[in-house]
């Protein structure tokens, strides 16, 4: 026996302590609080309402809301609604629902960047008056040419040196609606030779004659995202403006605006690596394409990487939060394997999902030596480890097993039912297959079996039974529809298709299989939308949020019992 040492004891203590996943923002926030830089942490989650949230947004939600909660601060929900042509109230409602479903609450009322349009316009005028912004007449094509490239500096617009008075007049006329969409823009005057492309006189305002879901027709000019974002953070007193790494190059512009405007606060921007998950698409434009072209059945299709889709499929908010914590928050770009998310789902559902039996491909079984008209009510645990009570299951002469659980000529190692062979019915008796009844085409339509009445819940001494299979009673079972969902894309990198094709070429044609005429145990008759179960031997399933009706359940497969893609 090994004698304990101080090192061993230290290692044991370290193992006993809970492991906090890496998050480089934690020490930054703690240091800011310790130094008295901020009285409290204030973060924000600022989605654009131009689509539904996806799994990548879940990480951002968990980071912003989670850290604010951890440090006793607050997190705002703010819609950066500066492009009315692509935004919709439907998206706003869905985003609010997703944040709440994930288990978070925002501080105060929902905020909108459009609420700051008057202030943003006044600040744009301030920049013009300071000679730091000008109205430009270049066409979009000309602007791209003048902008230069990563290796060549840009050129000044011929309209860059307009007088302050002319710029104020033109900007006022833009606001008054005198010009057509795209005819003029307001640009910041920074440096067309800057190696940072974002500092090459970025656009502040565009003309868009579009109805806005919050401000109606009050505006026909709308601020650009970069001009809106930092100033909105400042107005709200955000202390840590957390975004993904693709905005790292925008940080100098973020700071330029804060340095050149009379803002009430100067938040600091921090970037973290976005969540790249294989076998998924997280571009809102491409997700919208999948919906618009009917490759899927809406934004909440259970095959989509949207939070609404994951929820409808049966993923739990707790599992998604656990997953986001598991992968950590850092600045290293990489791809996370979908198996990690599925592991998190299985781990959560294994603890929380009651067990039930559902026969997906029913085959009738008649137990010939069981008395006709007799019924025995068996009690089975709803969970093997957790105290969830029991459910009752009638046992009678006629029942259903899965068609795959009987083979006339089974392969070696087959542990289910075969001619003359025996299996145990889960929670019930041992049965033997005596005869297979076939139709005129030779298809098996019924099994005639016999049962051993001395085997309820036990194996008599010396009795060997190959396996255990699930079953449901024929009369009391509930007919249901089961939808077997798989990954939407065949390739781990759907964006990469052969011979220059589209990501659509990687769609998995077997991503959905609909089974009708399935039979579930009686306890599932009143399954409510979003009720989750482990169907023994089949996987984890969820009663569909949209289509399940009282007495008519529709079940979506959430995830298999093990990784079928290994």
Short mmCIF file of N, CA, C and O in Angstrom, two decimals, residues 356-361 399-402 405 424-426 468-472 519 535-538:
data_model
loop_
_atom_site.label_atom_id
_atom_site.label_comp_id
_atom_site.label_asym_id
_atom_site.label_seq_id
_atom_site.Cartn_x
_atom_site.Cartn_y
_atom_site.Cartn_z
N UNK A 356 -38.82 5.63 -20.84
CA UNK A 356 -40.09 5.15 -21.39
C UNK A 356 -39.76 4.20 -22.53
O UNK A 356 -38.61 4.10 -22.96
N UNK A 357 -40.78 3.51 -23.02
CA UNK A 357 -40.57 2.60 -24.14
C UNK A 357 -41.46 3.01 -25.30
O UNK A 357 -42.63 3.36 -25.13
N UNK A 358 -40.85 3.00 -26.47
CA UNK A 358 -41.58 3.32 -27.70
C UNK A 358 -41.06 2.40 -28.79
O UNK A 358 -39.85 2.26 -28.98
N UNK A 359 -41.97 1.75 -29.48
CA UNK A 359 -41.61 0.82 -30.56
C UNK A 359 -41.74 1.58 -31.88
O UNK A 359 -42.83 1.98 -32.27
N UNK A 360 -40.61 1.81 -32.53
CA UNK A 360 -40.60 2.64 -33.73
C UNK A 360 -41.11 1.90 -34.97
O UNK A 360 -41.76 2.50 -35.83
N UNK A 361 -40.83 0.61 -35.04
CA UNK A 361 -41.27 -0.19 -36.19
C UNK A 361 -41.99 -1.43 -35.64
O UNK A 361 -41.38 -2.49 -35.48
N UNK A 399 -48.93 -7.79 -27.73
CA UNK A 399 -48.04 -6.65 -27.53
C UNK A 399 -47.26 -6.40 -28.82
O UNK A 399 -47.41 -7.12 -29.80
N UNK A 400 -46.46 -5.32 -28.78
CA UNK A 400 -45.60 -5.00 -29.94
C UNK A 400 -44.15 -4.99 -29.49
O UNK A 400 -43.81 -4.51 -28.40
N UNK A 401 -43.30 -5.51 -30.37
CA UNK A 401 -41.86 -5.32 -30.22
C UNK A 401 -41.36 -4.66 -31.49
O UNK A 401 -42.11 -4.51 -32.47
N UNK A 402 -40.11 -4.24 -31.50
CA UNK A 402 -39.55 -3.63 -32.70
C UNK A 402 -39.23 -4.71 -33.73
O UNK A 402 -38.70 -5.78 -33.39
N UNK A 405 -36.00 -6.48 -33.75
CA UNK A 405 -35.64 -7.35 -32.63
C UNK A 405 -35.98 -8.82 -32.87
O UNK A 405 -35.93 -9.64 -31.95
N UNK A 424 -35.68 -11.44 -22.72
CA UNK A 424 -36.51 -10.87 -21.67
C UNK A 424 -37.15 -9.59 -22.17
O UNK A 424 -36.48 -8.77 -22.81
N UNK A 425 -38.43 -9.44 -21.90
CA UNK A 425 -39.09 -8.16 -22.13
C UNK A 425 -38.78 -7.24 -20.96
O UNK A 425 -38.89 -7.65 -19.80
N UNK A 426 -38.38 -6.03 -21.26
CA UNK A 426 -37.95 -5.08 -20.22
C UNK A 426 -39.00 -4.98 -19.10
O UNK A 426 -40.17 -4.69 -19.34
N UNK A 468 -32.23 -8.28 -23.58
CA UNK A 468 -33.44 -7.63 -23.09
C UNK A 468 -33.93 -6.67 -24.17
O UNK A 468 -33.15 -5.88 -24.70
N UNK A 469 -35.21 -6.74 -24.52
CA UNK A 469 -35.76 -5.86 -25.55
C UNK A 469 -36.94 -5.07 -24.97
O UNK A 469 -37.54 -5.45 -23.98
N UNK A 470 -37.25 -3.96 -25.63
CA UNK A 470 -38.37 -3.14 -25.18
C UNK A 470 -39.65 -3.57 -25.90
O UNK A 470 -39.62 -4.23 -26.94
N UNK A 471 -40.77 -3.16 -25.35
CA UNK A 471 -42.06 -3.60 -25.85
C UNK A 471 -43.13 -2.63 -25.36
O UNK A 471 -42.89 -1.82 -24.46
N UNK A 472 -44.32 -2.74 -25.94
CA UNK A 472 -45.48 -1.98 -25.44
C UNK A 472 -46.71 -2.87 -25.61
O UNK A 472 -46.75 -3.75 -26.48
N UNK A 519 -45.61 3.03 -31.83
CA UNK A 519 -46.45 2.74 -30.66
C UNK A 519 -45.66 3.03 -29.38
O UNK A 519 -44.57 2.50 -29.18
N UNK A 535 -36.13 7.06 -24.69
CA UNK A 535 -36.79 5.86 -25.19
C UNK A 535 -35.75 4.75 -25.12
O UNK A 535 -34.73 4.81 -25.82
N UNK A 536 -36.01 3.79 -24.28
CA UNK A 536 -35.00 2.76 -24.00
C UNK A 536 -34.53 2.09 -25.28
O UNK A 536 -35.32 1.70 -26.12
N UNK A 537 -33.21 2.06 -25.42
CA UNK A 537 -32.51 1.45 -26.55
C UNK A 537 -32.59 2.27 -27.83
O UNK A 537 -32.02 1.88 -28.84
N UNK A 538 -33.30 3.41 -27.83
CA UNK A 538 -33.48 4.18 -29.06
C UNK A 538 -32.81 5.55 -29.02
O UNK A 538 -32.39 6.06 -30.05
#
